[in-house]
mmCIF file of N, CA, C and O in Angstrom:
data_model
loop_
_atom_site.group_PDB
_atom_site.id
_atom_site.type_symbol
_atom_site.label_atom_id
_atom_site.label_comp_id
_atom_site.label_asym_id
_atom_site.label_seq_id
_atom_site.Cartn_x
_atom_site.Cartn_y
_atom_site.Cartn_z
ATOM 1 N N MET A 722 -17.478 -37.398 -28.133
ATOM 2 C CA MET A 722 -18.522 -36.784 -27.330
ATOM 3 C C MET A 722 -18.260 -37.087 -25.861
ATOM 4 O O MET A 722 -18.080 -38.227 -25.484
ATOM 5 N N THR A 723 -18.232 -36.037 -25.060
ATOM 6 C CA THR A 723 -17.991 -36.207 -23.636
ATOM 7 C C THR A 723 -19.257 -35.891 -22.855
ATOM 8 O O THR A 723 -20.102 -35.110 -23.286
ATOM 9 N N TRP A 724 -19.374 -36.505 -21.699
ATOM 10 C CA TRP A 724 -20.530 -36.296 -20.838
ATOM 11 C C TRP A 724 -20.264 -35.269 -19.742
ATOM 12 O O TRP A 724 -21.176 -34.861 -19.048
ATOM 13 N N PHE A 725 -19.021 -34.878 -19.582
ATOM 14 C CA PHE A 725 -18.658 -33.953 -18.526
ATOM 15 C C PHE A 725 -18.305 -32.600 -19.112
ATOM 16 O O PHE A 725 -17.691 -32.518 -20.171
ATOM 17 N N PRO A 726 -18.680 -31.519 -18.438
ATOM 18 C CA PRO A 726 -18.338 -30.189 -18.947
ATOM 19 C C PRO A 726 -16.840 -29.927 -18.798
ATOM 20 O O PRO A 726 -16.163 -30.515 -17.971
ATOM 21 N N VAL A 727 -16.354 -29.036 -19.605
ATOM 22 C CA VAL A 727 -14.964 -28.611 -19.515
ATOM 23 C C VAL A 727 -14.888 -27.504 -18.478
ATOM 24 O O VAL A 727 -15.592 -26.500 -18.565
ATOM 25 N N LEU A 728 -14.064 -27.686 -17.473
ATOM 26 C CA LEU A 728 -13.900 -26.677 -16.427
ATOM 27 C C LEU A 728 -12.801 -25.704 -16.825
ATOM 28 O O LEU A 728 -11.715 -26.116 -17.219
ATOM 29 N N ALA A 729 -13.112 -24.424 -16.719
ATOM 30 C CA ALA A 729 -12.133 -23.393 -17.048
ATOM 31 C C ALA A 729 -12.195 -22.315 -15.977
ATOM 32 O O ALA A 729 -13.281 -21.843 -15.622
ATOM 33 N N PRO A 730 -11.040 -21.936 -15.427
ATOM 34 C CA PRO A 730 -11.055 -20.880 -14.411
ATOM 35 C C PRO A 730 -11.457 -19.538 -15.030
ATOM 36 O O PRO A 730 -11.081 -19.227 -16.161
ATOM 37 N N THR A 731 -12.247 -18.796 -14.280
ATOM 38 C CA THR A 731 -12.690 -17.480 -14.720
ATOM 39 C C THR A 731 -12.365 -16.472 -13.632
ATOM 40 O O THR A 731 -12.826 -16.607 -12.501
ATOM 41 N N ALA A 732 -11.567 -15.494 -13.961
ATOM 42 C CA ALA A 732 -11.187 -14.464 -12.987
ATOM 43 C C ALA A 732 -12.328 -13.462 -12.830
ATOM 44 O O ALA A 732 -12.958 -13.078 -13.815
ATOM 45 N N PRO A 733 -12.624 -13.050 -11.593
ATOM 46 C CA PRO A 733 -13.680 -12.051 -11.398
ATOM 47 C C PRO A 733 -13.249 -10.684 -11.917
ATOM 48 O O PRO A 733 -12.063 -10.351 -11.953
ATOM 49 N N THR A 734 -14.216 -9.912 -12.330
ATOM 50 C CA THR A 734 -13.975 -8.552 -12.800
ATOM 51 C C THR A 734 -14.720 -7.598 -11.872
ATOM 52 O O THR A 734 -15.933 -7.724 -11.703
ATOM 53 N N PHE A 735 -14.011 -6.682 -11.268
ATOM 54 C CA PHE A 735 -14.607 -5.734 -10.344
ATOM 55 C C PHE A 735 -14.778 -4.388 -11.032
ATOM 56 O O PHE A 735 -13.826 -3.831 -11.563
ATOM 57 N N THR A 736 -16.009 -3.875 -11.030
ATOM 58 C CA THR A 736 -16.299 -2.573 -11.630
ATOM 59 C C THR A 736 -17.170 -1.766 -10.673
ATOM 60 O O THR A 736 -17.803 -2.319 -9.768
ATOM 61 N N ILE A 737 -17.228 -0.485 -10.886
ATOM 62 C CA ILE A 737 -18.093 0.389 -10.097
ATOM 63 C C ILE A 737 -19.548 -0.005 -10.321
ATOM 64 O O ILE A 737 -20.352 -0.029 -9.387
ATOM 65 N N GLN A 738 -19.904 -0.331 -11.561
ATOM 66 C CA GLN A 738 -21.278 -0.724 -11.870
ATOM 67 C C GLN A 738 -21.670 -1.991 -11.100
ATOM 68 O O GLN A 738 -22.764 -2.066 -10.553
ATOM 69 N N SER A 739 -20.777 -2.972 -11.034
ATOM 70 C CA SER A 739 -21.108 -4.194 -10.300
ATOM 71 C C SER A 739 -21.212 -3.926 -8.801
ATOM 72 O O SER A 739 -22.025 -4.540 -8.113
ATOM 73 N N PHE A 740 -20.427 -2.990 -8.296
ATOM 74 C CA PHE A 740 -20.525 -2.632 -6.884
ATOM 75 C C PHE A 740 -21.904 -2.076 -6.563
ATOM 76 O O PHE A 740 -22.556 -2.504 -5.614
ATOM 77 N N PHE A 741 -22.373 -1.122 -7.376
ATOM 78 C CA PHE A 741 -23.654 -0.481 -7.101
ATOM 79 C C PHE A 741 -24.851 -1.341 -7.485
ATOM 80 O O PHE A 741 -25.932 -1.199 -6.922
ATOM 81 N N SER A 742 -24.699 -2.253 -8.426
ATOM 82 C CA SER A 742 -25.842 -3.055 -8.853
ATOM 83 C C SER A 742 -25.919 -4.418 -8.175
ATOM 84 O O SER A 742 -26.991 -5.022 -8.141
ATOM 85 N N ILE A 743 -24.810 -4.898 -7.606
ATOM 86 C CA ILE A 743 -24.825 -6.222 -6.967
ATOM 87 C C ILE A 743 -24.397 -6.147 -5.510
ATOM 88 O O ILE A 743 -25.129 -6.555 -4.611
ATOM 89 N N ALA A 744 -23.212 -5.645 -5.244
ATOM 90 C CA ALA A 744 -22.648 -5.697 -3.890
ATOM 91 C C ALA A 744 -23.444 -4.841 -2.899
ATOM 92 O O ALA A 744 -23.787 -5.311 -1.812
ATOM 93 N N LEU A 745 -23.727 -3.630 -3.242
ATOM 94 C CA LEU A 745 -24.442 -2.735 -2.322
ATOM 95 C C LEU A 745 -25.863 -3.233 -2.007
ATOM 96 O O LEU A 745 -26.238 -3.286 -0.834
ATOM 97 N N PRO A 746 -26.667 -3.627 -3.014
ATOM 98 C CA PRO A 746 -27.993 -4.165 -2.664
ATOM 99 C C PRO A 746 -27.924 -5.434 -1.809
ATOM 100 O O PRO A 746 -28.736 -5.603 -0.894
ATOM 101 N N LEU A 747 -26.980 -6.317 -2.082
ATOM 102 C CA LEU A 747 -26.853 -7.522 -1.259
ATOM 103 C C LEU A 747 -26.484 -7.174 0.177
ATOM 104 O O LEU A 747 -26.982 -7.782 1.124
ATOM 105 N N TYR A 748 -25.635 -6.194 0.341
ATOM 106 C CA TYR A 748 -25.265 -5.743 1.687
ATOM 107 C C TYR A 748 -26.487 -5.187 2.420
ATOM 108 O O TYR A 748 -26.738 -5.535 3.575
ATOM 109 N N LEU A 749 -27.249 -4.335 1.750
ATOM 110 C CA LEU A 749 -28.421 -3.730 2.386
ATOM 111 C C LEU A 749 -29.476 -4.773 2.733
ATOM 112 O O LEU A 749 -30.090 -4.714 3.804
ATOM 113 N N VAL A 750 -29.692 -5.746 1.859
ATOM 114 C CA VAL A 750 -30.669 -6.803 2.143
ATOM 115 C C VAL A 750 -30.212 -7.635 3.332
ATOM 116 O O VAL A 750 -31.009 -7.980 4.207
ATOM 117 N N THR A 751 -28.926 -7.954 3.379
ATOM 118 C CA THR A 751 -28.416 -8.747 4.495
ATOM 119 C C THR A 751 -28.540 -7.989 5.803
ATOM 120 O O THR A 751 -28.965 -8.547 6.819
ATOM 121 N N MET A 752 -28.199 -6.720 5.798
ATOM 122 C CA MET A 752 -28.265 -5.940 7.037
ATOM 123 C C MET A 752 -29.705 -5.709 7.478
ATOM 124 O O MET A 752 -30.050 -5.941 8.632
ATOM 125 N N ALA A 753 -30.568 -5.249 6.580
ATOM 126 C CA ALA A 753 -31.924 -4.882 6.969
ATOM 127 C C ALA A 753 -32.867 -6.083 7.022
ATOM 128 O O ALA A 753 -33.719 -6.163 7.894
ATOM 129 N N GLY A 754 -32.732 -6.993 6.093
ATOM 130 C CA GLY A 754 -33.683 -8.083 6.009
ATOM 131 C C GLY A 754 -33.278 -9.340 6.746
ATOM 132 O O GLY A 754 -34.110 -10.216 6.951
ATOM 133 N N GLN A 755 -32.031 -9.457 7.153
ATOM 134 C CA GLN A 755 -31.572 -10.686 7.785
ATOM 135 C C GLN A 755 -31.038 -10.442 9.197
ATOM 136 O O GLN A 755 -31.415 -11.150 10.122
ATOM 137 N N ASN A 756 -30.151 -9.503 9.363
ATOM 138 C CA ASN A 756 -29.550 -9.287 10.680
ATOM 139 C C ASN A 756 -30.542 -8.720 11.691
ATOM 140 O O ASN A 756 -30.574 -9.169 12.837
ATOM 141 N N ILE A 757 -31.351 -7.761 11.301
ATOM 142 C CA ILE A 757 -32.283 -7.144 12.251
ATOM 143 C C ILE A 757 -33.295 -8.165 12.783
ATOM 144 O O ILE A 757 -33.492 -8.249 13.995
ATOM 145 N N PRO A 758 -33.940 -8.984 11.919
ATOM 146 C CA PRO A 758 -34.835 -10.007 12.475
ATOM 147 C C PRO A 758 -34.100 -11.031 13.344
ATOM 148 O O PRO A 758 -34.647 -11.506 14.345
ATOM 149 N N GLY A 759 -32.877 -11.356 12.985
ATOM 150 C CA GLY A 759 -32.098 -12.287 13.802
ATOM 151 C C GLY A 759 -31.819 -11.733 15.187
ATOM 152 O O GLY A 759 -31.959 -12.448 16.190
ATOM 153 N N PHE A 760 -31.461 -10.479 15.259
ATOM 154 C CA PHE A 760 -31.236 -9.840 16.560
ATOM 155 C C PHE A 760 -32.542 -9.749 17.352
ATOM 156 O O PHE A 760 -32.545 -9.926 18.565
ATOM 157 N N ALA A 761 -33.648 -9.469 16.661
ATOM 158 C CA ALA A 761 -34.942 -9.381 17.349
ATOM 159 C C ALA A 761 -35.320 -10.722 17.974
ATOM 160 O O ALA A 761 -35.800 -10.770 19.105
ATOM 161 N N VAL A 762 -35.082 -11.818 17.260
ATOM 162 C CA VAL A 762 -35.391 -13.151 17.801
ATOM 163 C C VAL A 762 -34.545 -13.425 19.041
ATOM 164 O O VAL A 762 -35.051 -13.920 20.051
ATOM 165 N N LEU A 763 -33.271 -13.101 18.972
ATOM 166 C CA LEU A 763 -32.412 -13.328 20.132
ATOM 167 C C LEU A 763 -32.867 -12.504 21.335
ATOM 168 O O LEU A 763 -32.955 -13.015 22.455
ATOM 169 N N GLU A 764 -33.156 -11.225 21.112
ATOM 170 C CA GLU A 764 -33.556 -10.350 22.214
ATOM 171 C C GLU A 764 -34.923 -10.730 22.783
ATOM 172 O O GLU A 764 -35.138 -10.670 23.984
ATOM 173 N N LEU A 765 -35.857 -11.155 21.933
ATOM 174 C CA LEU A 765 -37.175 -11.559 22.409
ATOM 175 C C LEU A 765 -37.119 -12.835 23.252
ATOM 176 O O LEU A 765 -37.998 -13.083 24.062
ATOM 177 N N ASN A 766 -36.086 -13.620 23.056
ATOM 178 C CA ASN A 766 -35.922 -14.846 23.832
ATOM 179 C C ASN A 766 -34.995 -14.659 25.030
ATOM 180 O O ASN A 766 -34.536 -15.643 25.619
ATOM 181 N N GLY A 767 -34.711 -13.404 25.374
ATOM 182 C CA GLY A 767 -33.985 -13.111 26.599
ATOM 183 C C GLY A 767 -32.473 -13.129 26.509
ATOM 184 O O GLY A 767 -31.806 -13.083 27.538
ATOM 185 N N TYR A 768 -31.914 -13.185 25.316
ATOM 186 C CA TYR A 768 -30.459 -13.168 25.184
ATOM 187 C C TYR A 768 -29.974 -11.720 25.134
ATOM 188 O O TYR A 768 -30.413 -10.932 24.293
ATOM 189 N N ALA A 769 -29.077 -11.379 26.042
ATOM 190 C CA ALA A 769 -28.466 -10.048 26.018
ATOM 191 C C ALA A 769 -27.289 -10.111 25.054
ATOM 192 O O ALA A 769 -26.360 -10.891 25.250
ATOM 193 N N ILE A 770 -27.333 -9.318 24.008
ATOM 194 C CA ILE A 770 -26.288 -9.385 22.989
ATOM 195 C C ILE A 770 -25.721 -8.000 22.714
ATOM 196 O O ILE A 770 -26.385 -6.985 22.912
ATOM 197 N N GLU A 771 -24.494 -7.993 22.277
ATOM 198 C CA GLU A 771 -23.867 -6.783 21.750
ATOM 199 C C GLU A 771 -23.820 -6.958 20.240
ATOM 200 O O GLU A 771 -23.212 -7.904 19.743
ATOM 201 N N ARG A 772 -24.454 -6.071 19.522
ATOM 202 C CA ARG A 772 -24.605 -6.236 18.070
ATOM 203 C C ARG A 772 -23.290 -6.106 17.302
ATOM 204 O O ARG A 772 -23.062 -6.821 16.342
ATOM 205 N N GLN A 773 -22.446 -5.184 17.696
ATOM 206 C CA GLN A 773 -21.233 -4.908 16.921
ATOM 207 C C GLN A 773 -20.324 -6.132 16.762
ATOM 208 O O GLN A 773 -19.898 -6.416 15.646
ATOM 209 N N PRO A 774 -20.016 -6.885 17.816
ATOM 210 C CA PRO A 774 -19.165 -8.070 17.612
ATOM 211 C C PRO A 774 -19.814 -9.116 16.705
ATOM 212 O O PRO A 774 -19.124 -9.748 15.898
ATOM 213 N N PHE A 775 -21.131 -9.290 16.797
ATOM 214 C CA PHE A 775 -21.810 -10.251 15.932
ATOM 215 C C PHE A 775 -21.732 -9.829 14.471
ATOM 216 O O PHE A 775 -21.465 -10.649 13.590
ATOM 217 N N ILE A 776 -21.968 -8.560 14.204
ATOM 218 C CA ILE A 776 -21.906 -8.066 12.831
ATOM 219 C C ILE A 776 -20.492 -8.186 12.287
ATOM 220 O O ILE A 776 -20.280 -8.608 11.149
ATOM 221 N N ARG A 777 -19.498 -7.834 13.090
ATOM 222 C CA ARG A 777 -18.104 -7.936 12.662
ATOM 223 C C ARG A 777 -17.721 -9.391 12.369
ATOM 224 O O ARG A 777 -17.146 -9.692 11.323
ATOM 225 N N ASN A 778 -18.073 -10.292 13.271
ATOM 226 C CA ASN A 778 -17.672 -11.688 13.094
ATOM 227 C C ASN A 778 -18.384 -12.358 11.926
ATOM 228 O O ASN A 778 -17.764 -13.104 11.163
ATOM 229 N N THR A 779 -19.684 -12.107 11.766
ATOM 230 C CA THR A 779 -20.374 -12.696 10.624
ATOM 231 C C THR A 779 -19.868 -12.090 9.318
ATOM 232 O O THR A 779 -19.787 -12.783 8.301
ATOM 233 N N GLY A 780 -19.498 -10.814 9.338
ATOM 234 C CA GLY A 780 -18.917 -10.188 8.148
ATOM 235 C C GLY A 780 -17.582 -10.800 7.779
ATOM 236 O O GLY A 780 -17.295 -11.047 6.601
ATOM 237 N N LEU A 781 -16.749 -11.068 8.778
ATOM 238 C CA LEU A 781 -15.445 -11.688 8.506
ATOM 239 C C LEU A 781 -15.601 -13.112 7.981
ATOM 240 O O LEU A 781 -14.884 -13.523 7.066
ATOM 241 N N VAL A 782 -16.545 -13.851 8.538
ATOM 242 C CA VAL A 782 -16.789 -15.211 8.043
ATOM 243 C C VAL A 782 -17.307 -15.160 6.606
ATOM 244 O O VAL A 782 -16.870 -15.940 5.752
ATOM 245 N N SER A 783 -18.214 -14.236 6.326
ATOM 246 C CA SER A 783 -18.719 -14.081 4.955
ATOM 247 C C SER A 783 -17.592 -13.724 3.994
ATOM 248 O O SER A 783 -17.531 -14.255 2.883
ATOM 249 N N LEU A 784 -16.709 -12.853 4.418
ATOM 250 C CA LEU A 784 -15.583 -12.450 3.580
ATOM 251 C C LEU A 784 -14.653 -13.627 3.303
ATOM 252 O O LEU A 784 -14.188 -13.817 2.181
ATOM 253 N N ALA A 785 -14.411 -14.446 4.329
ATOM 254 C CA ALA A 785 -13.512 -15.597 4.159
ATOM 255 C C ALA A 785 -14.133 -16.666 3.251
ATOM 256 O O ALA A 785 -13.417 -17.340 2.504
ATOM 257 N N LEU A 786 -15.449 -16.830 3.301
ATOM 258 C CA LEU A 786 -16.106 -17.875 2.522
ATOM 259 C C LEU A 786 -16.539 -17.425 1.130
ATOM 260 O O LEU A 786 -16.863 -18.264 0.284
ATOM 261 N N ALA A 787 -16.558 -16.128 0.864
ATOM 262 C CA ALA A 787 -17.016 -15.605 -0.423
ATOM 263 C C ALA A 787 -16.244 -16.156 -1.627
ATOM 264 O O ALA A 787 -16.864 -16.466 -2.649
ATOM 265 N N PRO A 788 -14.914 -16.318 -1.566
ATOM 266 C CA PRO A 788 -14.219 -16.863 -2.740
ATOM 267 C C PRO A 788 -14.653 -18.284 -3.109
ATOM 268 O O PRO A 788 -14.415 -18.741 -4.216
ATOM 269 N N PHE A 789 -15.308 -18.972 -2.199
ATOM 270 C CA PHE A 789 -15.753 -20.340 -2.458
ATOM 271 C C PHE A 789 -17.217 -20.397 -2.876
ATOM 272 O O PHE A 789 -17.807 -21.471 -2.962
ATOM 273 N N GLY A 790 -17.831 -19.238 -3.122
ATOM 274 C CA GLY A 790 -19.204 -19.185 -3.595
ATOM 275 C C GLY A 790 -20.249 -19.244 -2.502
ATOM 276 O O GLY A 790 -21.421 -19.490 -2.775
ATOM 277 N N SER A 791 -19.853 -19.016 -1.271
ATOM 278 C CA SER A 791 -20.788 -19.087 -0.150
ATOM 279 C C SER A 791 -21.724 -17.891 -0.141
ATOM 280 O O SER A 791 -21.385 -16.804 -0.595
ATOM 281 N N ILE A 792 -22.913 -18.107 0.403
ATOM 282 C CA ILE A 792 -23.836 -16.998 0.617
ATOM 283 C C ILE A 792 -23.419 -16.271 1.888
ATOM 284 O O ILE A 792 -22.696 -16.826 2.710
ATOM 285 N N PRO A 793 -23.858 -15.021 2.093
ATOM 286 C CA PRO A 793 -23.472 -14.298 3.307
ATOM 287 C C PRO A 793 -23.969 -14.978 4.587
ATOM 288 O O PRO A 793 -25.069 -15.514 4.635
ATOM 289 N N VAL A 794 -23.127 -14.968 5.591
ATOM 290 C CA VAL A 794 -23.511 -15.467 6.901
ATOM 291 C C VAL A 794 -24.196 -14.323 7.630
ATOM 292 O O VAL A 794 -23.684 -13.214 7.652
ATOM 293 N N ASN A 795 -25.374 -14.581 8.211
ATOM 294 C CA ASN A 795 -26.095 -13.512 8.882
ATOM 295 C C ASN A 795 -26.806 -14.057 10.110
ATOM 296 O O ASN A 795 -26.900 -15.250 10.322
ATOM 297 N N MET A 796 -27.312 -13.156 10.922
ATOM 298 C CA MET A 796 -27.927 -13.549 12.190
ATOM 299 C C MET A 796 -29.240 -14.290 12.012
ATOM 300 O O MET A 796 -29.590 -15.134 12.824
ATOM 301 N N SER A 797 -29.965 -14.011 10.953
ATOM 302 C CA SER A 797 -31.236 -14.701 10.732
ATOM 303 C C SER A 797 -30.998 -16.180 10.484
ATOM 304 O O SER A 797 -31.719 -17.030 10.995
ATOM 305 N N ALA A 798 -29.980 -16.506 9.705
ATOM 306 C CA ALA A 798 -29.659 -17.909 9.455
ATOM 307 C C ALA A 798 -29.191 -18.605 10.714
ATOM 308 O O ALA A 798 -29.519 -19.773 10.959
ATOM 309 N N ILE A 799 -28.455 -17.897 11.543
ATOM 310 C CA ILE A 799 -27.957 -18.488 12.786
ATOM 311 C C ILE A 799 -29.112 -18.756 13.741
ATOM 312 O O ILE A 799 -29.188 -19.824 14.342
ATOM 313 N N THR A 800 -30.042 -17.814 13.887
ATOM 314 C CA THR A 800 -31.168 -18.028 14.786
ATOM 315 C C THR A 800 -32.153 -19.047 14.220
ATOM 316 O O THR A 800 -32.810 -19.751 14.972
ATOM 317 N N ALA A 801 -32.268 -19.169 12.912
ATOM 318 C CA ALA A 801 -33.133 -20.183 12.323
ATOM 319 C C ALA A 801 -32.592 -21.576 12.603
ATOM 320 O O ALA A 801 -33.357 -22.531 12.754
ATOM 321 N N ALA A 802 -31.278 -21.707 12.678
ATOM 322 C CA ALA A 802 -30.666 -22.999 12.969
ATOM 323 C C ALA A 802 -30.927 -23.430 14.402
ATOM 324 O O ALA A 802 -30.889 -24.622 14.716
ATOM 325 N N MET A 803 -31.218 -22.472 15.289
ATOM 326 C CA MET A 803 -31.492 -22.822 16.684
ATOM 327 C C MET A 803 -32.828 -23.505 16.766
ATOM 328 O O MET A 803 -33.162 -24.251 17.593
#
């Protein structure tokens, strides 16, 4: 009897169904529910920002961290940390 679980690598499976049922809704929630309020907080506090570079950079960071199980990086989380 062991007290530790057996670790086994599991390869991800990409399907059209998973894209429409998981990836697309997560993208829409991040864009509408997280980035827009984050930009609003920055602008209301007098920060002049260009949205496109922020969206591109947070998207690239999210893409780089996704294989490690990270949640998406978004502007709301960044402004909450301030």
